[in-house]
Rosetta silent file (secondary structure, phi, psi, omega in degrees, C-alpha in Angstrom):
SEQUENCE: AKVLFSNNAVVAPYRGITAFEFRIANERSNQLIEANVTVTLSRFETEGAKRQRRFYQLALERKSVMFFPLSWTIVHPIDKSSPLAGVTEKDMQDSDAEFLVLLTAIDETFSQTVHSRSSYKSNEVIWGSKFSNMFHTTDGQPTVNLHRIHDVESASP
SCORE:     score description
SCORE:     0.000 S_00000001
   1 L     0.000  145.462  174.043  -15.434    0.003   -6.990 S_00000001
   2 L  -123.355   87.377 -176.202  -15.188   -2.145   -3.935 S_00000001
   3 E  -100.835  129.714  179.070  -11.494   -2.251   -3.195 S_00000001
   4 E   -97.635  127.334  176.736  -10.317   -3.939   -0.020 S_00000001
   5 E  -104.212  141.371  175.279   -7.190   -2.453    1.620 S_00000001
   6 L   -58.205  146.212 -179.533   -5.088   -4.441    4.065 S_00000001
   7 L   -61.062  -32.897 -177.629   -5.721   -3.322    7.657 S_00000001
   8 L  -129.134  157.774  166.843   -2.038   -2.568    8.080 S_00000001
   9 E  -102.079  165.693  178.700    0.943   -1.666    5.976 S_00000001
  10 E  -131.341  154.049  164.175    4.335   -3.217    6.652 S_00000001
  11 E  -108.771  108.146 -167.149    7.979   -2.215    6.484 S_00000001
  12 E  -126.980  159.455  173.029    9.421   -5.464    5.212 S_00000001
  13 E   -59.125  143.911 -178.847   12.626   -6.852    3.687 S_00000001
  14 E  -156.025  109.860  173.794   12.726   -6.244   -0.035 S_00000001
  15 L    46.368   49.002  177.233   15.515   -7.167   -2.467 S_00000001
  16 L    83.766   -4.175  174.848   18.331   -6.525   -0.026 S_00000001
  17 E  -128.858 -154.448  172.765   16.769   -3.352    1.413 S_00000001
  18 E  -122.784  168.373 -179.685   13.404   -2.660    3.017 S_00000001
  19 E  -148.506  150.452  169.791   10.128   -1.430    1.593 S_00000001
  20 E   -88.804  126.762 -174.439    6.874    0.128    2.681 S_00000001
  21 E  -138.644  149.778  168.754    4.101   -2.215    1.479 S_00000001
  22 E  -149.700  165.964 -178.408    0.348   -2.703    1.652 S_00000001
  23 E  -119.850  148.412  173.604   -2.115   -4.905   -0.207 S_00000001
  24 E  -131.872  156.253  177.934   -5.301   -4.217   -2.105 S_00000001
  25 E  -145.905  150.205  175.490   -7.856   -6.538   -3.642 S_00000001
  26 E   -89.026  114.042 -177.734  -10.875   -6.203   -5.903 S_00000001
  27 L   -86.297   -6.769  178.543  -13.870   -7.516   -3.968 S_00000001
  28 L   -97.051  163.180  179.060  -16.242   -7.439   -6.928 S_00000001
  29 L   -81.945   -8.124  177.219  -16.459   -9.989   -9.731 S_00000001
  30 L   -75.458  170.330  179.215  -15.964   -7.247  -12.311 S_00000001
  31 L  -107.158  139.914  171.988  -12.566   -6.341  -13.719 S_00000001
  32 E  -104.493  130.499 -178.276  -10.763   -3.092  -13.107 S_00000001
  33 E  -119.499  161.189 -178.696   -8.498   -1.985  -15.940 S_00000001
  34 E    47.803   51.239 -179.636   -5.835    0.708  -16.246 S_00000001
  35 E   -79.111  133.052  177.989   -5.483    0.870  -12.450 S_00000001
  36 E  -128.648  140.134  179.029   -3.175    3.595  -11.124 S_00000001
  37 E  -129.025  141.982  170.882   -2.147    4.161   -7.536 S_00000001
  38 E  -125.448  144.669  177.059   -0.408    7.072   -5.822 S_00000001
  39 E  -128.193  123.405 -179.295    0.951    7.060   -2.286 S_00000001
  40 E  -116.649  128.551  175.556    1.727   10.303   -0.510 S_00000001
  41 E   -90.283  127.387  176.614    3.603   10.498    2.768 S_00000001
  42 E  -117.470  129.558  178.860    2.385   13.270    5.051 S_00000001
  43 E  -157.864  157.612  175.407    4.382   14.133    8.158 S_00000001
  44 E   -84.148  137.757  174.083    5.350   17.018   10.408 S_00000001
  45 E  -130.393  147.498 -179.408    8.875   18.343   10.114 S_00000001
  46 E  -106.414  126.138  174.250   10.588   20.975   12.231 S_00000001
  47 E  -122.226  111.869 -174.559   12.632   23.724   10.559 S_00000001
  48 L    66.477 -122.780  178.414   14.124   26.020   13.113 S_00000001
  49 L  -101.690    4.034 -174.679   11.324   26.710   15.580 S_00000001
  50 E  -103.499  127.000  177.447    8.582   26.064   13.040 S_00000001
  51 E  -106.283  122.379 -178.944    6.791   22.731   12.803 S_00000001
  52 E  -140.252  154.380 -179.409    4.900   22.208    9.559 S_00000001
  53 E   -81.550  132.890  177.369    3.304   19.366    7.613 S_00000001
  54 E  -119.246  154.426 -178.584    5.181   18.233    4.491 S_00000001
  55 E  -126.253  136.132  179.772    4.000   15.943    1.700 S_00000001
  56 E  -133.593  123.122  173.057    6.097   13.521   -0.352 S_00000001
  57 E   -78.969  125.451 -175.839    4.839   11.431   -3.248 S_00000001
  58 L   -85.510  136.835  173.867    6.450    8.013   -2.876 S_00000001
  59 L   -73.168  131.238 -176.387    8.107    6.296   -5.818 S_00000001
  60 L  -109.066  149.045  174.120    6.476    2.895   -6.320 S_00000001
  61 L   -55.570  -44.075  178.610    7.890   -0.317   -7.731 S_00000001
  62 L  -145.512  118.714 -177.916    4.835   -0.345  -10.012 S_00000001
  63 L   -98.746   -5.993  178.380    2.334    2.500   -9.972 S_00000001
  64 E  -149.252  151.858  171.481   -0.045    1.072  -12.557 S_00000001
  65 E  -134.334  142.786 -178.954   -1.360   -2.221  -13.899 S_00000001
  66 E   -73.623  -26.141 -172.200   -3.397   -2.640  -17.043 S_00000001
  67 E  -141.510  118.523 -176.831   -5.538   -5.371  -15.532 S_00000001
  68 E  -122.031   81.104 -177.217   -6.425   -5.676  -11.822 S_00000001
  69 L   -85.739  -33.093 -171.051   -8.593   -8.773  -11.324 S_00000001
  70 L  -126.849  -86.296 -176.754   -7.595   -9.998   -7.842 S_00000001
  71 E  -133.112  162.826 -177.308   -4.897   -8.611   -5.587 S_00000001
  72 E  -151.755  127.154  173.116   -1.923   -6.272   -5.748 S_00000001
  73 E   -95.998  117.002  179.296    0.872   -5.599   -3.258 S_00000001
  74 E   -87.107  129.827 -171.763    1.911   -1.957   -3.558 S_00000001
  75 E  -126.838  124.564  169.057    5.643   -1.536   -2.867 S_00000001
  76 E  -111.617  104.876  177.404    7.707    1.589   -2.135 S_00000001
  77 E   -64.120  131.762  178.706   11.386    0.537   -2.001 S_00000001
  78 E   -94.188   90.489  178.020   13.174    2.430    0.793 S_00000001
  79 L  -109.400 -169.841 -177.025   16.428    3.361   -0.909 S_00000001
  80 L   -60.895  -30.167 -177.847   18.730    6.376   -0.547 S_00000001
  81 L   -85.497   -6.205 -177.359   16.316    8.607   -2.502 S_00000001
  82 L   -76.072  141.091  172.757   13.282    7.668   -0.376 S_00000001
  83 L   -67.548   -6.553  176.424   11.907   10.135    2.179 S_00000001
  84 L   -96.579   -1.049 -179.369   11.821    7.112    4.491 S_00000001
  85 L   -59.106  125.238  177.624   15.581    6.483    4.231 S_00000001
  86 L    76.089    1.187 -177.926   17.007    6.248    7.745 S_00000001
  87 L   -84.836  137.214  178.575   13.624    6.846    9.359 S_00000001
  88 L  -100.642  169.766  176.125   12.676    4.695   12.370 S_00000001
  89 H   -59.536  -40.231  178.153    9.318    3.606   13.678 S_00000001
  90 H   -65.036  -40.638  177.037    9.659    6.172   16.484 S_00000001
  91 H   -56.963  -43.411 -179.526   10.490    8.912   13.966 S_00000001
  92 H   -63.231  -42.268  179.520    7.263    8.089   12.098 S_00000001
  93 H   -67.977  -43.902 -179.607    5.205    8.256   15.261 S_00000001
  94 H   -62.754  -29.777 -178.440    6.855   11.490   16.458 S_00000001
  95 L   -93.520    6.973 -179.227    6.156   13.176   13.104 S_00000001
  96 L    51.718   47.191 -175.755    2.505   12.064   13.055 S_00000001
  97 L   -69.088  146.102  173.498    3.147   10.365    9.708 S_00000001
  98 E  -145.700  137.875  177.538    0.311    9.184    7.493 S_00000001
  99 E  -102.415  116.934 -177.612    0.409    7.444    4.139 S_00000001
 100 E   -98.245  127.044 -173.591   -2.392    8.643    1.854 S_00000001
 101 E  -118.242  131.999  174.665   -3.452    6.199   -0.882 S_00000001
 102 E  -131.016  124.339  176.221   -5.511    6.929   -3.994 S_00000001
 103 E  -111.560  131.301  175.205   -6.487    4.274   -6.537 S_00000001
 104 E  -125.207  134.930  179.762   -8.027    5.237   -9.868 S_00000001
 105 E  -153.576  172.668  175.350   -9.222    2.641  -12.396 S_00000001
 106 E  -108.635  126.039  173.806  -11.789    1.988  -15.085 S_00000001
 107 E   -77.016  115.254 -174.685  -14.618   -0.372  -14.243 S_00000001
 108 L   -61.505  -34.409 -176.743  -14.783   -2.633  -17.250 S_00000001
 109 L   -65.528  -45.595 -173.893  -18.503   -3.395  -16.783 S_00000001
 110 L  -106.205   -1.424 -175.549  -19.703    0.209  -16.841 S_00000001
 111 L    50.912   42.937  179.990  -16.746    1.882  -18.601 S_00000001
 112 E  -116.985  144.406  172.868  -16.655    4.359  -15.722 S_00000001
 113 E   -76.086  131.873  179.037  -13.679    5.774  -13.886 S_00000001
 114 E  -122.096  152.422 -179.977  -13.742    4.674  -10.244 S_00000001
 115 E  -128.817  146.577  172.634  -11.770    5.922   -7.272 S_00000001
 116 E  -144.268  141.535 -179.645  -10.914    4.386   -3.951 S_00000001
 117 E  -138.945  156.739  177.454   -8.839    5.872   -1.175 S_00000001
 118 E  -157.535 -179.483  174.804   -7.428    4.907    2.176 S_00000001
 119 E  -154.287  161.909  175.808   -4.621    5.819    4.509 S_00000001
 120 E  -129.582  115.596  172.791   -2.248    4.307    7.023 S_00000001
 121 E   -74.861  164.001 -176.242   -1.307    6.235   10.166 S_00000001
 122 H   -58.779  -32.257  179.231    2.095    5.487   11.675 S_00000001
 123 H   -76.977   -3.794  177.353    0.511    3.175   14.287 S_00000001
 124 H  -101.849    6.563  178.148   -1.000    1.110   11.447 S_00000001
 125 E  -105.346  124.118 -178.440    2.421    0.295    9.971 S_00000001
 126 E  -100.127  118.747 -178.256    4.008   -2.925   11.259 S_00000001
 127 E   -91.286  142.219  176.805    7.799   -2.862   11.178 S_00000001
 128 L    75.780   20.081  178.564    9.857   -6.037   10.734 S_00000001
 129 E  -125.399  168.757  174.325    6.969   -8.071    9.344 S_00000001
 130 E  -139.637  162.728  178.569    5.899   -9.242    5.905 S_00000001
 131 E   -74.985  143.217  175.970    2.607  -10.260    4.393 S_00000001
 132 L   -75.704  157.779  179.409    1.610  -13.914    4.534 S_00000001
 133 L   -66.621  130.093  175.849    1.003  -15.802    1.320 S_00000001
 134 L   -96.718  -11.326 -172.654   -2.550  -15.404   -0.019 S_00000001
 135 E   -96.388  142.082  173.851   -2.174  -17.870   -2.852 S_00000001
 136 E  -150.771  171.737 -177.710   -2.873  -21.596   -2.744 S_00000001
 137 E  -110.642  129.490  176.563   -3.801  -24.352   -5.174 S_00000001
 138 E  -124.480  119.247 -178.402   -7.255  -25.919   -5.333 S_00000001
 139 L    52.432   41.416  176.836   -7.756  -28.857   -7.736 S_00000001
 140 L    78.879   -0.913 -179.300   -4.575  -27.848   -9.534 S_00000001
 141 E  -107.629  131.648  177.282   -5.754  -24.257  -10.041 S_00000001
 142 E   -69.490  136.300  178.335   -4.083  -21.295   -8.322 S_00000001
 143 E  -135.597  162.606  178.755   -6.541  -19.293   -6.205 S_00000001
 144 E  -113.031  130.335  175.739   -6.402  -16.281   -3.933 S_00000001
 145 L   -97.695   96.667 -175.869   -7.737  -16.382   -0.392 S_00000001
 146 H   -63.922  -20.156  177.459   -8.902  -12.784    0.146 S_00000001
 147 H   -65.812  -15.950 -178.971   -9.486  -13.544    3.829 S_00000001
 148 H   -97.537    8.781 -177.140   -5.665  -13.552    4.196 S_00000001
 149 L   -60.407  -29.195 -177.335   -5.160  -10.032    2.793 S_00000001
 150 L   -92.012   -9.664 -171.974   -4.547   -8.700    6.319 S_00000001
 151 L   -73.376  130.018  176.723   -2.302  -11.554    7.537 S_00000001
 152 E  -125.464  160.740  177.186    1.299  -10.708    8.410 S_00000001
 153 E  -142.922  165.824 -179.822    4.134  -12.759    9.813 S_00000001
 154 E   -61.596  139.458  179.304    7.558  -12.073   11.209 S_00000001
 155 L   -84.352   -5.741  178.005   10.107  -11.138    8.586 S_00000001
 156 L   -71.385  141.479  179.019   12.834  -12.951   10.539 S_00000001
 157 L   -64.287    0.000    0.000   13.976  -16.261    8.995 S_00000001
């Protein structure tokens, strides 16, 4: 698989709350089917005098798609049950946070399971921004501009 991950993740407005988001795209002309993604938050936490790394699997808006031909924005809503609830950008940096991403899918061409992984360190997460639109219309047909997968803009109106 040749999966392209956005250079940065964002903490963006989402349905009246905020969400941790990043984008992925399939750079090959083949189709990936039964795609599943997991996102794990890794960070240091202090309990008493002991500082240790903890891991949290993040609940995703959608953790799988049956058909992944172009692009997908992965969304973790930050609600009361999220390990990111009430966490600030500084908190993420101080805890040496990292978001570990694993994508598993079936390559339709070869009927093989493929894996792709990436991560976002706290300094690679842009707060108060959102992803720019990747979609446009050419000759009446909707298309995706993969060159815009990394583009972000201010989330302020």
